[in-house]
Structure formats: structure tokens, C-alpha cells
XYZ file of C-alpha atoms in Angstrom:
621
model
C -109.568 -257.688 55.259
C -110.745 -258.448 51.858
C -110.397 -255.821 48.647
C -112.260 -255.795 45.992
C -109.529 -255.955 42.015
C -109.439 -251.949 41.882
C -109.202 -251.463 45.633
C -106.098 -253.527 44.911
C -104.294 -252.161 42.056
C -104.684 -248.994 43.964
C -103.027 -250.328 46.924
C -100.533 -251.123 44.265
C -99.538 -247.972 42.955
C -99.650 -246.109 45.974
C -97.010 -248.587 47.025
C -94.666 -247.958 44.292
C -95.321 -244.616 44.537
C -94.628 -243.804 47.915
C -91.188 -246.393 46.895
C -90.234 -243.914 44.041
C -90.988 -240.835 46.750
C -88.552 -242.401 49.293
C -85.400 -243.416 46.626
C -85.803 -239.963 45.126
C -85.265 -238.238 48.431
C -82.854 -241.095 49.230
C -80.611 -240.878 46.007
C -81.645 -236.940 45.087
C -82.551 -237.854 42.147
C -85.748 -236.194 41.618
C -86.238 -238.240 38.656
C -87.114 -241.169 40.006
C -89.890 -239.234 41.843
C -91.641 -238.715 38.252
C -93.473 -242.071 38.950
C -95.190 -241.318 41.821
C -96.355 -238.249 39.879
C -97.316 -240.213 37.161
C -99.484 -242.984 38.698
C -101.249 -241.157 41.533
C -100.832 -237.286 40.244
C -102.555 -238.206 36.960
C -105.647 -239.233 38.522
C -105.899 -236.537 40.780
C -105.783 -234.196 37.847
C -108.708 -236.205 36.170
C -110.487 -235.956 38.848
C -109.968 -232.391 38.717
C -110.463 -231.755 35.206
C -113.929 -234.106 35.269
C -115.097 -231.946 37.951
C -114.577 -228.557 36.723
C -115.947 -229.650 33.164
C -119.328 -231.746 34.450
C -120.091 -229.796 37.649
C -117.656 -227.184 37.671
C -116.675 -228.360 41.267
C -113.828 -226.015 42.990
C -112.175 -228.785 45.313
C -109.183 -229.992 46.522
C -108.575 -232.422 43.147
C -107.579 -229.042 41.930
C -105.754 -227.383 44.306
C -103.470 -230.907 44.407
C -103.090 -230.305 41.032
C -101.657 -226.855 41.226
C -99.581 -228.094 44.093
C -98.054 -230.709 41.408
C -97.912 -228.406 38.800
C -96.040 -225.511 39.902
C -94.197 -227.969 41.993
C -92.874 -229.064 38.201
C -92.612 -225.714 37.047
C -90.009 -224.690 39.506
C -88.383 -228.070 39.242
C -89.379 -229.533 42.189
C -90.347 -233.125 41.469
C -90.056 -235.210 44.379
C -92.775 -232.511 46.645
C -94.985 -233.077 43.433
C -94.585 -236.567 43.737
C -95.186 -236.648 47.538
C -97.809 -234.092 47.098
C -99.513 -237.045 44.766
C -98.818 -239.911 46.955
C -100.039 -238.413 50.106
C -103.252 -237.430 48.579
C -103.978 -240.574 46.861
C -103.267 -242.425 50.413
C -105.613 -239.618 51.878
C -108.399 -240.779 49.482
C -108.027 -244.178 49.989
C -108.705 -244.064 53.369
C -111.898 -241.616 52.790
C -113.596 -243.722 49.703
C -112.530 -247.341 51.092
C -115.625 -249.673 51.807
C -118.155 -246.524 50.451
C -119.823 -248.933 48.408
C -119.903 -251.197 51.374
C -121.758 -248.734 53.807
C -124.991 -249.433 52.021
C -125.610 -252.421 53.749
C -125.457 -255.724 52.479
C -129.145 -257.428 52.029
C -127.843 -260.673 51.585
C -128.749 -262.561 54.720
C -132.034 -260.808 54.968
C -133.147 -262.196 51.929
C -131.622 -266.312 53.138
C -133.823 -265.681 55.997
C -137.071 -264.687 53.517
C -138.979 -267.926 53.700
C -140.185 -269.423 50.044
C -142.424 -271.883 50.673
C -145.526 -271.864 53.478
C -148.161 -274.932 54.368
C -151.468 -274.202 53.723
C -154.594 -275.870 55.451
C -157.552 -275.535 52.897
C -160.624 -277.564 52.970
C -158.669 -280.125 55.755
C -155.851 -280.741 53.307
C -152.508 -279.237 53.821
C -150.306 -278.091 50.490
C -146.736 -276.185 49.757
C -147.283 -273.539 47.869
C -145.453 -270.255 47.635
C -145.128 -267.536 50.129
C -146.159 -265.076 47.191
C -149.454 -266.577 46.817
C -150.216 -266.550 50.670
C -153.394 -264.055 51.034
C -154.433 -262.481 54.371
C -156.712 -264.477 55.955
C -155.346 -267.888 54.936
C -154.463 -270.500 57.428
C -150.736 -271.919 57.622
C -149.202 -274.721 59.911
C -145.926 -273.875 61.315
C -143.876 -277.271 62.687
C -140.619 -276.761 64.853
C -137.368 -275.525 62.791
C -139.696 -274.008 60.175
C -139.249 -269.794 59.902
C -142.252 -267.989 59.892
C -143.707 -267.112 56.304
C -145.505 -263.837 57.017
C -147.411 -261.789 59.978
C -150.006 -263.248 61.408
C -152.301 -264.600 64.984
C -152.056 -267.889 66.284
C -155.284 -269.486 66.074
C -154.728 -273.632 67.597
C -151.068 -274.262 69.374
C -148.699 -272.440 71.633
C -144.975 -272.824 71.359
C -141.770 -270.497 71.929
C -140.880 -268.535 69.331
C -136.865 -266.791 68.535
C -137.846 -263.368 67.737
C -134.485 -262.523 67.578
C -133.937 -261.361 64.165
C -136.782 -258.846 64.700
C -136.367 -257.584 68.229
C -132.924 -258.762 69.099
C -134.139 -260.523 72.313
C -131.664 -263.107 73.318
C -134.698 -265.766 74.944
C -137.341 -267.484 72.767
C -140.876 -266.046 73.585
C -143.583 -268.116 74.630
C -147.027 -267.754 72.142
C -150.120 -269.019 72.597
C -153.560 -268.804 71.058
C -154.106 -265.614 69.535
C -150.760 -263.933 70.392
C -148.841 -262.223 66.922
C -146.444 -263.926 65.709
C -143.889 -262.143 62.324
C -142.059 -262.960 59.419
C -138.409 -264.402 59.370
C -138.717 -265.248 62.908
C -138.166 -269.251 64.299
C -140.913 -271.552 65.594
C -138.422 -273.324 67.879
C -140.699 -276.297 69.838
C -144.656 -276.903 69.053
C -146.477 -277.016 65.513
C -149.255 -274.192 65.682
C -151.830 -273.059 63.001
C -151.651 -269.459 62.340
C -154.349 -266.930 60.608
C -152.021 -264.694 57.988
C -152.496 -260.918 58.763
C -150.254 -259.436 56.023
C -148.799 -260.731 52.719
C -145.360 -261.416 52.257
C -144.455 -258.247 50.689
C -145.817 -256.420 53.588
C -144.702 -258.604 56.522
C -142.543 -257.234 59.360
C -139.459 -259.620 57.541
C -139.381 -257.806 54.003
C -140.145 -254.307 56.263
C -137.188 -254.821 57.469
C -135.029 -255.204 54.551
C -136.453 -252.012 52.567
C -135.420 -250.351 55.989
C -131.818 -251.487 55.389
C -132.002 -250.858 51.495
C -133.202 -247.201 51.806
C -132.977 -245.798 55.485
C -130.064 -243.089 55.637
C -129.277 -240.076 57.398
C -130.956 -237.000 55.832
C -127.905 -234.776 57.095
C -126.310 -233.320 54.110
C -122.873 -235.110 52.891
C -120.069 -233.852 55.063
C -117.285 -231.407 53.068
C -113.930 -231.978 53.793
C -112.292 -228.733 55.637
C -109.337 -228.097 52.901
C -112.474 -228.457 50.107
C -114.642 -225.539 52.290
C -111.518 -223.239 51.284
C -110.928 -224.317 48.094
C -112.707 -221.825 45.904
C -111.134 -218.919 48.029
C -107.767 -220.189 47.606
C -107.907 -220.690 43.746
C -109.182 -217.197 43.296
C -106.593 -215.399 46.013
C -103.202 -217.596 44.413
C -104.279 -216.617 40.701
C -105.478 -213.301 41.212
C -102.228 -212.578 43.658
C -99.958 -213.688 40.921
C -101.419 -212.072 37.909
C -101.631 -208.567 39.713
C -97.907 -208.847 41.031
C -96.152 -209.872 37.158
C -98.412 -207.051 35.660
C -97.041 -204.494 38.633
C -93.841 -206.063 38.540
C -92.859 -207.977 35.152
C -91.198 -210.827 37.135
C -92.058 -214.137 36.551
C -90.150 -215.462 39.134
C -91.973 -213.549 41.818
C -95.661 -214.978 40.305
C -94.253 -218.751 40.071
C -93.131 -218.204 43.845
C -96.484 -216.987 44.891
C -97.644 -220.158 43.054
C -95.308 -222.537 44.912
C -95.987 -220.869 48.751
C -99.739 -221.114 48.190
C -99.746 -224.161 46.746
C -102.142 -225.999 49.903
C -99.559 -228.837 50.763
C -99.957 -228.393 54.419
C -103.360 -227.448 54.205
C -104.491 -230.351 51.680
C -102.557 -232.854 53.821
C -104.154 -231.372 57.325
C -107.166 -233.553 56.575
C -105.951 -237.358 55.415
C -103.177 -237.034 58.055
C -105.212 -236.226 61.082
C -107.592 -238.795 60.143
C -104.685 -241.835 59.241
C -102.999 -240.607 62.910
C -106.682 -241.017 64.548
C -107.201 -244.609 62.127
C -104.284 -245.919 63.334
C -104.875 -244.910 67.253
C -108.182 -246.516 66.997
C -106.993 -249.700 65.098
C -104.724 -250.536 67.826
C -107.883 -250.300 70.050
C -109.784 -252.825 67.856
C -111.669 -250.402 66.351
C -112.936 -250.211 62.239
C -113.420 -246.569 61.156
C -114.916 -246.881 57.745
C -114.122 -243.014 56.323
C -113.051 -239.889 57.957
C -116.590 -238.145 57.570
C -117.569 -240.569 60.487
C -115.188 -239.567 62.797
C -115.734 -235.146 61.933
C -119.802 -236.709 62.585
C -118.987 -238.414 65.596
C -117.325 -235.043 67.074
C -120.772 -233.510 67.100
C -123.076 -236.797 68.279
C -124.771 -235.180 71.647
C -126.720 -238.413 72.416
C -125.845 -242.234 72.267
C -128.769 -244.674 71.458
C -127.886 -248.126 73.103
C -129.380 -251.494 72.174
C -129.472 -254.094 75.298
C -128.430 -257.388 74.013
C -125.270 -257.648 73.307
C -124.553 -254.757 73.364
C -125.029 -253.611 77.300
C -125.071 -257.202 77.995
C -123.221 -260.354 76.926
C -126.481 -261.639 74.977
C -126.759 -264.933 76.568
C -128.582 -266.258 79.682
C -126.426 -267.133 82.926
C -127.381 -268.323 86.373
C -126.769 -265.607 88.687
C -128.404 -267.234 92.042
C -129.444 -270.764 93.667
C -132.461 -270.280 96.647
C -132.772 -273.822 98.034
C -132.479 -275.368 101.392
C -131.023 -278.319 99.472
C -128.771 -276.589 96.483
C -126.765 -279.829 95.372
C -129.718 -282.088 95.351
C -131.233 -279.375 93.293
C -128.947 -278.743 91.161
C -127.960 -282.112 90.233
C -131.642 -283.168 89.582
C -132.454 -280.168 87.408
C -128.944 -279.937 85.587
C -129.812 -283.748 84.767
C -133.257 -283.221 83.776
C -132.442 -279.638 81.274
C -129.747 -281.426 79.770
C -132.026 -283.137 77.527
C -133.708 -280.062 76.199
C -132.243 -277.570 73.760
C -133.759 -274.549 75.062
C -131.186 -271.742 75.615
C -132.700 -271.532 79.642
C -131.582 -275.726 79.988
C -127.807 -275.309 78.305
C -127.032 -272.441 80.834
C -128.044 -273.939 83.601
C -125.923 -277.390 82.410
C -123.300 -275.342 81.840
C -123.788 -273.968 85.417
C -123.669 -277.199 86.949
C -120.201 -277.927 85.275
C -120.698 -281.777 85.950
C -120.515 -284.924 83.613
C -121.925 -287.587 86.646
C -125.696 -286.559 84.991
C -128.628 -288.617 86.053
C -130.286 -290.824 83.434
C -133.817 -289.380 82.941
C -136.844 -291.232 81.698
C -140.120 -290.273 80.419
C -138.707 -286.540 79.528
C -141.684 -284.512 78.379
C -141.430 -280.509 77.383
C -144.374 -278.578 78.191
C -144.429 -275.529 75.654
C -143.687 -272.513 77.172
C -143.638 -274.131 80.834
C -141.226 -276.130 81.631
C -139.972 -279.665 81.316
C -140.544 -282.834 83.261
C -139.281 -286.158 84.017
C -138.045 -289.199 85.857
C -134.628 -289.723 88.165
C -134.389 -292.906 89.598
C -138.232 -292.756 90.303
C -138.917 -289.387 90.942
C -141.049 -286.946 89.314
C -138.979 -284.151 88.441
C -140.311 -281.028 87.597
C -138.432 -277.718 86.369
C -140.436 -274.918 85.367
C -142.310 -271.062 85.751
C -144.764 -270.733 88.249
C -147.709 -271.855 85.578
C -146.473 -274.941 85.062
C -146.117 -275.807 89.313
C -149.215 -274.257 89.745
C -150.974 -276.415 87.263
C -149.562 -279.504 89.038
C -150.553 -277.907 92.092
C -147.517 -277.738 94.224
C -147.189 -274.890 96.619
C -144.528 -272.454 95.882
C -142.402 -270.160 98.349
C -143.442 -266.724 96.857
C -140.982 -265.079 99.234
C -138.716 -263.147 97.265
C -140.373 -264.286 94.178
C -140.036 -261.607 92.183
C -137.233 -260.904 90.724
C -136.817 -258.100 88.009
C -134.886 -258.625 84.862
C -134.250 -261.999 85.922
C -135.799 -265.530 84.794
C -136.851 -267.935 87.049
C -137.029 -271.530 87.066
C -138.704 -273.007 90.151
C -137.920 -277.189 90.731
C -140.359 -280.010 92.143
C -139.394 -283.451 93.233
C -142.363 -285.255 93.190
C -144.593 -282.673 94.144
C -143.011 -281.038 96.909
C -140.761 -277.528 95.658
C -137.464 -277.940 95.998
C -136.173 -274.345 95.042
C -136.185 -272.111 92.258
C -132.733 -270.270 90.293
C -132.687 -267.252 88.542
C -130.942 -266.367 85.374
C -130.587 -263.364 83.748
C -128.865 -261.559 80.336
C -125.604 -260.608 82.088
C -124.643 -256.825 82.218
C -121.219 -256.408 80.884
C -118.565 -255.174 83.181
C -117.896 -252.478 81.369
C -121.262 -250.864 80.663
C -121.852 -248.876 84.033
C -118.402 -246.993 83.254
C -118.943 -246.619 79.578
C -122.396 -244.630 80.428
C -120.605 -242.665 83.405
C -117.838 -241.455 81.149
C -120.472 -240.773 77.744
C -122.270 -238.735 80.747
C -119.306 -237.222 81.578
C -118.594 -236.060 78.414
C -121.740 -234.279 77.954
C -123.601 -236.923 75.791
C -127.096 -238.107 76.734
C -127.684 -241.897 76.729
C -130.966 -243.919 75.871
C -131.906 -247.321 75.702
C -133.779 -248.746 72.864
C -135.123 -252.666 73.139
C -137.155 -254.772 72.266
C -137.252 -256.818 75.706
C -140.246 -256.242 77.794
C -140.462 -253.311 79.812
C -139.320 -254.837 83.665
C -136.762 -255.916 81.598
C -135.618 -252.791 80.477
C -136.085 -250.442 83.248
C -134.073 -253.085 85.195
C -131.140 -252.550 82.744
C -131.746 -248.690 82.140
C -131.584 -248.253 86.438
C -128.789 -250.605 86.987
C -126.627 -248.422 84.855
C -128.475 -245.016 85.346
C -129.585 -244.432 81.998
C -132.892 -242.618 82.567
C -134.527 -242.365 78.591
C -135.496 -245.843 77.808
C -137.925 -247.231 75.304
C -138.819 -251.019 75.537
C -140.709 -253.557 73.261
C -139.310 -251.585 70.366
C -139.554 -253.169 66.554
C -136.956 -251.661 64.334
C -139.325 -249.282 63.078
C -140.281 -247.924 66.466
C -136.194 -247.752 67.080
C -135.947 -245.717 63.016
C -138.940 -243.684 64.451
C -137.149 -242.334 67.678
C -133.522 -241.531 65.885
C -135.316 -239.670 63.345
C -137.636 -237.744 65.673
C -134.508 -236.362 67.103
C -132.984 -236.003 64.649
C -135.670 -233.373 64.109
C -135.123 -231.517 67.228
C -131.657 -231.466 65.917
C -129.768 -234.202 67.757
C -126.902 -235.771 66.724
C -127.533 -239.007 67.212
C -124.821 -242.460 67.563
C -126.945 -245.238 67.602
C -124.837 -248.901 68.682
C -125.866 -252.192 68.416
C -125.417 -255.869 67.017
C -127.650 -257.695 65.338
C -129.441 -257.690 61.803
C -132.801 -256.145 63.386
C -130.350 -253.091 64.157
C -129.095 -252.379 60.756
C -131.878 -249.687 59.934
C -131.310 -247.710 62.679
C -127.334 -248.016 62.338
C -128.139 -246.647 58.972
C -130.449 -243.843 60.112
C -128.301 -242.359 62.882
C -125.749 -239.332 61.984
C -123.053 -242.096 63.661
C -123.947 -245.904 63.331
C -121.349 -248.414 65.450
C -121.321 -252.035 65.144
C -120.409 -254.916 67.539
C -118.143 -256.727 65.539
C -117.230 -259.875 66.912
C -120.725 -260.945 67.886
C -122.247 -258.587 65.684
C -124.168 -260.191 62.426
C -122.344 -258.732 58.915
C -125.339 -256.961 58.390
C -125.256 -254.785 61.458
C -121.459 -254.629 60.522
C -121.828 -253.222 56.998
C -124.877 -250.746 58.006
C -122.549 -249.205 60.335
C -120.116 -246.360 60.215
C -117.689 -248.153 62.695
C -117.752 -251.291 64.530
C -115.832 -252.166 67.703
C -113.948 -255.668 66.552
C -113.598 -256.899 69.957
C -117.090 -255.842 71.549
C -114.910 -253.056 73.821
C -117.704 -250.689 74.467
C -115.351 -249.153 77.317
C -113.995 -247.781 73.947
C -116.759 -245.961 72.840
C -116.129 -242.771 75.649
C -112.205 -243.058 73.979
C -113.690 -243.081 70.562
C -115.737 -239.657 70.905
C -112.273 -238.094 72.391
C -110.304 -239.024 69.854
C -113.042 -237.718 67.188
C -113.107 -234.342 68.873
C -109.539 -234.343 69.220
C -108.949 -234.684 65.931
C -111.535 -232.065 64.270
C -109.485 -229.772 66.539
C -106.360 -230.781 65.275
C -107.064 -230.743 61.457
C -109.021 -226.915 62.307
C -105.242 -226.203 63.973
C -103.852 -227.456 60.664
C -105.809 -225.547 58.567
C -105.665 -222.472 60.636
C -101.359 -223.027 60.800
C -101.251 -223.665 56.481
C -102.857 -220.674 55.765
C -101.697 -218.472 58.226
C -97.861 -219.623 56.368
C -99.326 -219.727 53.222
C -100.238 -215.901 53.626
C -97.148 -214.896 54.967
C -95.246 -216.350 52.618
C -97.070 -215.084 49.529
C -96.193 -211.237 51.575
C -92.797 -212.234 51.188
C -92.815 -213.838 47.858
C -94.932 -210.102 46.675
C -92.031 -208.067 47.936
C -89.130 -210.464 46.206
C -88.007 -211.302 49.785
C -88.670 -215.279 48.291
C -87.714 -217.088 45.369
C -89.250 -220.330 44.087
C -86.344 -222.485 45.761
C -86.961 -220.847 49.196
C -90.626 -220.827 48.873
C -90.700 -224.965 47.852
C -88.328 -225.002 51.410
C -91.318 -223.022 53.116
C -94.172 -225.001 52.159
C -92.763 -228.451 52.644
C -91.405 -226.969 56.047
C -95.104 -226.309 56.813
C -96.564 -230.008 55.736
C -93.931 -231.498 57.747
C -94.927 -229.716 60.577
C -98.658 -230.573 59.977
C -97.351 -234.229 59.393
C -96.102 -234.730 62.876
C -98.788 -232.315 64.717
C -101.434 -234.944 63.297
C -99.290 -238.453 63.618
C -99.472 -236.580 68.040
C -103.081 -238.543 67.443
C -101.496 -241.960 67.268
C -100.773 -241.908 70.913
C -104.175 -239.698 72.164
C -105.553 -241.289 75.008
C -108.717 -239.795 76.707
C -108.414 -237.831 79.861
C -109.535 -235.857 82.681
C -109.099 -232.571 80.633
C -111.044 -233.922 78.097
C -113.701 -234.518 79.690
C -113.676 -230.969 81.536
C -113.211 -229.420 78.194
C -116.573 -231.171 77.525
C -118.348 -229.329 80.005
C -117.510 -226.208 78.479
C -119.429 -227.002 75.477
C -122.611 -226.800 77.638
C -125.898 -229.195 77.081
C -129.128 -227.739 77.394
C -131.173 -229.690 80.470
C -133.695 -231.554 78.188
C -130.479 -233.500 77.099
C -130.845 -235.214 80.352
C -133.930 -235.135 81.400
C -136.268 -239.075 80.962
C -138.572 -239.740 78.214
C -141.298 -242.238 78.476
């Protein structure tokens, strides 16, 4: 984990702070607890003072400081100085990584090409990707990344559209088929009419998605800030009105010290460092505590596919062949001299290293492959490419949705055909089940074909699914329900689903496989890829709104009886500092119940008490 110079120094002090707080308590010598005081109670009050001058802001920067300074006032300097450290752990937590949530741009703008080919007149010249007008024609050769939007116009090739649509398999392009910015032109050269300029291709759309697309929801208020104002006003007023009824001093100072909001200040940062800590042990990143009090209210979860409901990479998942090993052998052989992503699973299917030599390898551009084994004509390919060389093909079970298949010829008589497919991961089905389960609709968002996606969406029963999806079309959807008044966690991986991680209330990130992008545009990311977490993850969110309402609900339910007690002289400041600090340690260990939460049946029966209205779960198309 890498901090930034200040993140560190205040690591730092809240170190030696919370040091000082422990060898005062230690020792009882309060005077050692001044330090703490000093290095995080100083900026609280600051923080206070700057917001009461420039905004006049009522929030908990100020009630802390009361805390700390009556705490002084009645001589009790090591619960100032815990008040202090406490907070300023609290606030680390919240404000860590803010400036981080942005999004980092960074690797959209590597993948911004510079420099484009231009055919005018028959000659061909480099020129820059500024000065590219619509209607100009470029040549594209293999490796090279797309300058801007465009139609193919001589050339077909395949095409890794996966920065755009996150598809995990190159797409096959031919004449007049679109082809976008950032994206790679894997295999054939092509010339290519320009449809847009650079600024307006689908690449730079993209990044001014990430740089500006954010959830219109209004900033979430912390629950001790929402009584802050009331607070202030009750304390002061209460303690004015009993030394001008009373002329005791002690008696206002002890209303001071009971309503200072220890327990209720510390119900917030607690709850969410018990819940932080739970969900780190998960392998789960919670960037601030406003995500998880967000989270509690998500009512629908917006799924990319790849990589996210599937491992992202092709596998073979069946053989049909009357002769398997000869099969196998001749077409693991003849794929292991290509590079596609289709040729290294099935070689990596085969599992062998006694590989034919092959002669005479040819790739035929968005077909297939061919070549010759010890004087055959080996052919691996889709049904275009047998067709063309006119060898009959079983059709019988053909058809295979969401799967890819790859039908083999030895010297023109079919041999067989395998299948391969984006594997579902093991843990989707049950992840969906239990997000049902809990009351939360589920929708897929893709940007694989549409037999592609309905395969997914029924094998795991999620019945709203949108396919061929750009990341504007996935921005579009959030946002429209968002405007019914959803609550929508969106959860994906790659760089094309940035944007939308941005615009959802909730945005989750795969980590591991996850590109930093994604990561950063997120609100959490799962570090190991554990989406069974994500039904644990919504429990633990609601579980611990409840428990900092509880906190709340317990610190100023003592706060008010004490403050009866302190009116009537029943209290003095001594008692009253016993009282309150009584109260935060209860609210201490109530919240650190969250480190050991785990999700259960009566959680997810609690969940159907909250009640969903039926056009939660009903399809959309």
C-alpha cells in the first residue's frame, strides 16, 4: 500500500499519539497524554475554527473540540487526548485515497495513439493523429492501435476490442464493418475511411467519461455531523440556564463534560474500522466509510460478464470426434503456431510437448488456420472457412450457444469440431442467488453479442440483461435508474468499466485482474476476485449502519440522562468524565462485534422485511 509524504506524517503522529494515550493510562500520568492532544487535538480544532469562520459549518470538528476542551477544564487529559486520537484515526480512514477516487487517466492517455498512416494521392505518410480529418484514409498493419473511429474500406482482420467493450476474444472485421479508437488490429493490414476526429473518437470518449462521470447523489453526512447543530445549541443553552438558576459552576462544567459526544462522535469511525477490518480479512479494499452507509441502500447490482461472472479467458469445455486423440494432436500441433487467444487454449488443453512439426502454416483472417503434418492438409477453423474448402460438416448439434467452435479437416474429410467458451466462475450462480435473496435485483451489462449474453444471464438466472453495450450505453442505463431512484452497485474489471464504476451510487472493482483504472474509479475492489463476497459485503454494510444508528441512539440517550443528573447536582465533573468514557467504551466494543460479522440466514430474512416493489424483478429488454 503506497502513501503519499502527508498521508505519512499523519500515520506518524497518530502513532505517537495513540503511544502517549496508552503510557498515560499506563503510568497515570495524565501528562504525558498532553501530546496526543497536542498533535491530533490541534488540528481538529482548526478544522473547527476554519469551518465556523469560512462556512460557518456546525460539525463534529467542533463538537471534538468541546469534548477536548472541557475534558481540560475539569482536568481530564488523557479522555482529551483519546478523544483526539480516536478522531484523527476516524478521519484517516474516511479521507484516505479521496484524491485517489477520481480516477487515474493515466493509462487511457498511453493507449491514445499519436501518430496515424495516411494514404493520399497513392503515397502513404506519418503524420499526427490531430491532423487526421473525417473522411481521410489510414492503413492499419498488425500491432498498430487504432487512431480514431472509422469503416473498413479494403482488408479484414480480427480486431481486440477489449479496452472498449471488455470482450475477452478478438473480433473478426471485414469490409465495411466499424472499427474505434484505442482498440488493437491484431493479424491483417486493412485501409480504413476515418468517421470521427481524434478528439471525438470512442478512445478520448472514454476518458472524459472517467475524468467527469460521478454520481449526482448529494455527498453523504456523517450521522454524529446530522446532530451536531442540535447538540451545540442543547449543551450551551443547558449550561448557561442552570449557573444563572443555580450560580454553580461546577454543575455547568459537568453538563459540559456528560454531553461532550465521545460515544456519539466515536459511534461512526469505530463501526466503520470494526467493518474495515472484517472486510480486509476477506480481501476486500473499502476506500471511505460513505461507501459502505451507500452500499446499505444499493437495491440493484449491475454485473459486467468478463471477468467478472466469468474467468475472462477462453477454455475448451468439449471434444465431438469419433477420433478425439488424432484430433487433438493434429489441431493442438497445428494452433500452436498461431498467437490467437482461441490456438493457446486449446495447446494448453492438449497439455502435450510430443507436437507435430507443421509446414506451410497459413492464417486465414478471421477463419481459421491451415497447414501440413507429415503430408496432410490440416485444417482448423469456423464453418466459413470448411465451407469455402468445401468439406461437408456434421451440423448435428452444431449450435452451440455462448460457446466457440472450431471444426478440424484432415485433408478434406471433417474430423470433428471443439467448443470453447469464457468459463462461468464457480461462484457466480450462488453470488446472484444470495444478492436475490437479499432483496437486490441483478442485471447484466456487456458488450459480448447478444447469444452470448442471454446464455450467461439464463445460466445464472439473471433475467435484465443488456448486450453489445459501449461504455456509454452501460453510463446511460445506471443513470436512467438512477432516475427512477435506484440505488445502483455497478462491478466490473477492466478500463472500459471505469465510467460506469464512477457513475453508480456503489462502484466495486476486481482487483487482481482488474486494470488500475477500474481499481481507482471504484469505491471498493475485491483483491482476490471473491465475488462470493459481494452478498457478505452488503450484510456487513447494513449491519453496520444499524450498529452506528444503535450507537448514536445509546450516546444520546446517556448523554441526556446524565445532563438530568448533572442539572439536579446528583453529578460532579469527576463522575460525569467516569459516565461518558463508560459510554464510548461501551460503543467501542458494540462496534469492534463487526470484526467477526459473518452473513446469515437472519440476515437475509431481515431483508425480506424491507420489501421490493415487483418491477425490481421483473426483465428489461
Amino acid at each position: 500500500m503506497n502513501f503519499t509524504r502527508d498521508e505519512k506524517v499523519d500515520i506518524l503522529l497518530i502513532i505517537i499519539s495513540a503511544i502517549s494515550v496508552i503510557g498515560s493510562f499506563i503510568l497515570s500520568l495524565d501528562y504525558i497524554a498532553w501530546i496526543a492532544v497536542i498533535l491530533c487535538g490541534v488540528p481538529i480544532f482548526k478544522e473547527c475554527v476554519k469551518g465556523l469562520i469560512t462556512e460557518f459549518d456546525i460539525k463534529a470538528d467542533l463538537l471534538v473540540t468541546i469534548a477536548i476542551i472541557a475534558s481540560i477544564i475539569i482536568g481530564e487529559v488523557f479522555a482529551a487526548g483519546e478523544i483526539a486520537t480516536i478522531m484523527a484515526i476516524g478521519g484517516f480512514l474516511e479521507e484516505y485515497t479521496v484524491s485517489k477516487t477520481q480516477g487515474r487517466i493515466e493509462e487511457l492517455v498511453k493507449m491514445s495513439p499519436q501518430v496515424a498512416t495516411r494514404i493520399k494521392n497513392g503515397i502513404e505518410e506519418k503524420i499526427s493523429v490531430e491532423k487526421v480529418q473525417i473522411g481521410d484514409m489510414l492503413k492499419i498493419v498488425p500491432g498498430e492501435s487504432i487512431p480514431t473511429d472509422g469503416i473498413i474500406i479494403n482488408g479484414e482482420t480480427s480486431i481486440d476490442q477489449s479496452t472498449l467493450t471488455g470482450e475477452f476474444l478478438p473480433v473478426d472485421k471485414k469490409e465495411n464493418d466499424k472499427v474505434y479508437s484505442g482498440t488493437i488490429n491484431l493479424y491483417g493490414s486493412f485501409t480504413m475511411k476515418t468517421t470521427k476526429v481524434s478528439h471525438d473518437s470512442s478512445l478520448q470518449k472514454l476518458i472524459r467519461l472517467v475524468e467527469s462521470s460521478k454520481p449526482e447523489n448529494a455527498k453523504i453526512v456523517r450521522q454524529a455531523d446530522k446532530w451536531a447543530t442540535i447538540i451545540v445549541v442543547i449543551a450551551f443553552t443547558t449550561a448557561i440556564l442552570t449557573y444563572l438558576f443555580t450560580f454553580e459552576i461546577i454543575r455547568s462544567v459537568t453538563i459540559l463534560v456528560v454531553f461532550c459526544p465521545c460515544a456519539l462522535v466515536l459511534a461512526t469511525p469505530t463501526a466503520i474500522m470494526g467493518a474495515i477490518g472484517n472486510l480486509t480479512g476477506h480481501g476486500i479494499l473499502v476506500k471511505d466509510g460513505e461507501s459502505l452507509e451507500e452500499l446499505s441502500h444499493v437495491d440493484e447490482f449491475v454485473f459486467d460478464k468478463t471477468g467478472t461472472l466469468t474467468y475472462g479467458k477462453p477454455e475448451v469445455v468439449n471434444v465431438v470426434s469419433d477420433k478425439p486423440k488424432e484430433m487433438m494432436y493434429l489441431l493442438a500441433s497445428l494452433e500452436s503456431k498461431s498467437e490467437h487467444p482461441l490456438a493457446k487454449a486449446i495447446v494448453k488443453y492438449y497439455n502435450k510437448d510430443n507436437l507435430a512439426e507443421v509446414n506451410d502454416f497459413k492464417m486465414h483472417i478471421g477463419k481459421g488456420v491451415t497447414g501440413n503434418i507429415n503430408n496432410n492438409l490440416i485444417i482448423a477453423g469456423n464453418k466459413e472457412l470448411l465451407e469455402l474448402k468445401k468439406i461437408k460438416i456434421d451440423y448435428q448439434n452444431s449450435s452451440e450457444k455462448g460457446k466457440t467452435e472450431i471444426f478440424v479437416a484432415k485433408n478434406n474429410e471433417y474430423l470433428g469440431k471443439i467448443l470453447l467458451a469464457d468459463t462461468i466462475r464457480k461462484q457466480s450462480q450462488e453470488t446472484i442467488r444470495n444478492l436475490k435473496r437479499l432483496r437486490i435485483k441483478t442485471t447484466l451489462l456487456t458488450g459480448d453479442n447478444e447469444k452470448t449474453a442471454n446464455f450467461i444471464a439464463k445460466h445464472l438466472k439473471i433475467r435484465n440483461v443488456r448486450s453489445n453495450c459501449l461504455p456509454e450505453d452501460k453510463i446511460k442505463y445506471i443513470k436512467d435508474e438512477q432516475i427512477l431512484g435506484h440505488k445502483v452497485a455497478m462491478i466490473g474489471d477492466g478500463v472500459n468499466d471505469a465510467p460506469s464504476l464512477k457513475k453508480a451510487n456503489i462502484g466495486i472493482a476486481m482487483g487482481t485482474i482488474g486494470s488500475d483504472v477500474s481499481v481507482e474509479a471504484a469505491n471498493i475492489a475485491l483483491i482476490n476476485d471473491n465475488i462470493e463476497d459481494i452478498p457478505h459485503l452488503v450484510g456487513i454494510a447494513r449491519r453496520t449502519i444499524r450498529t452506528i444508528n444503535i450507537s448514536i441512539a445509546f450516546a444520546l440517550i446517556l448523554n441526556i440522562i446524565a445532563m438530568g443528573l448533572a442539572i439536579l447536582g446528583h453529578l460532579n465533573p469527576i463522575e460525569g468524565a467516569l459516565i461518558h468514557n463508560i459510554g464510548s467504551v461501551i460503543v467501542i466494543i458494540y462496534s469492534s462485534t463487526l470484526t467477526k460479522y459473518k452473513i446469515s440466514k437472519k440476515d437475509y430474512n431481515k431483508s425480506k422485511k424491507l420489501g421490493i416493489t415487483k418491477s425490481l424483478n421483473k426483465p428489461t429488454t
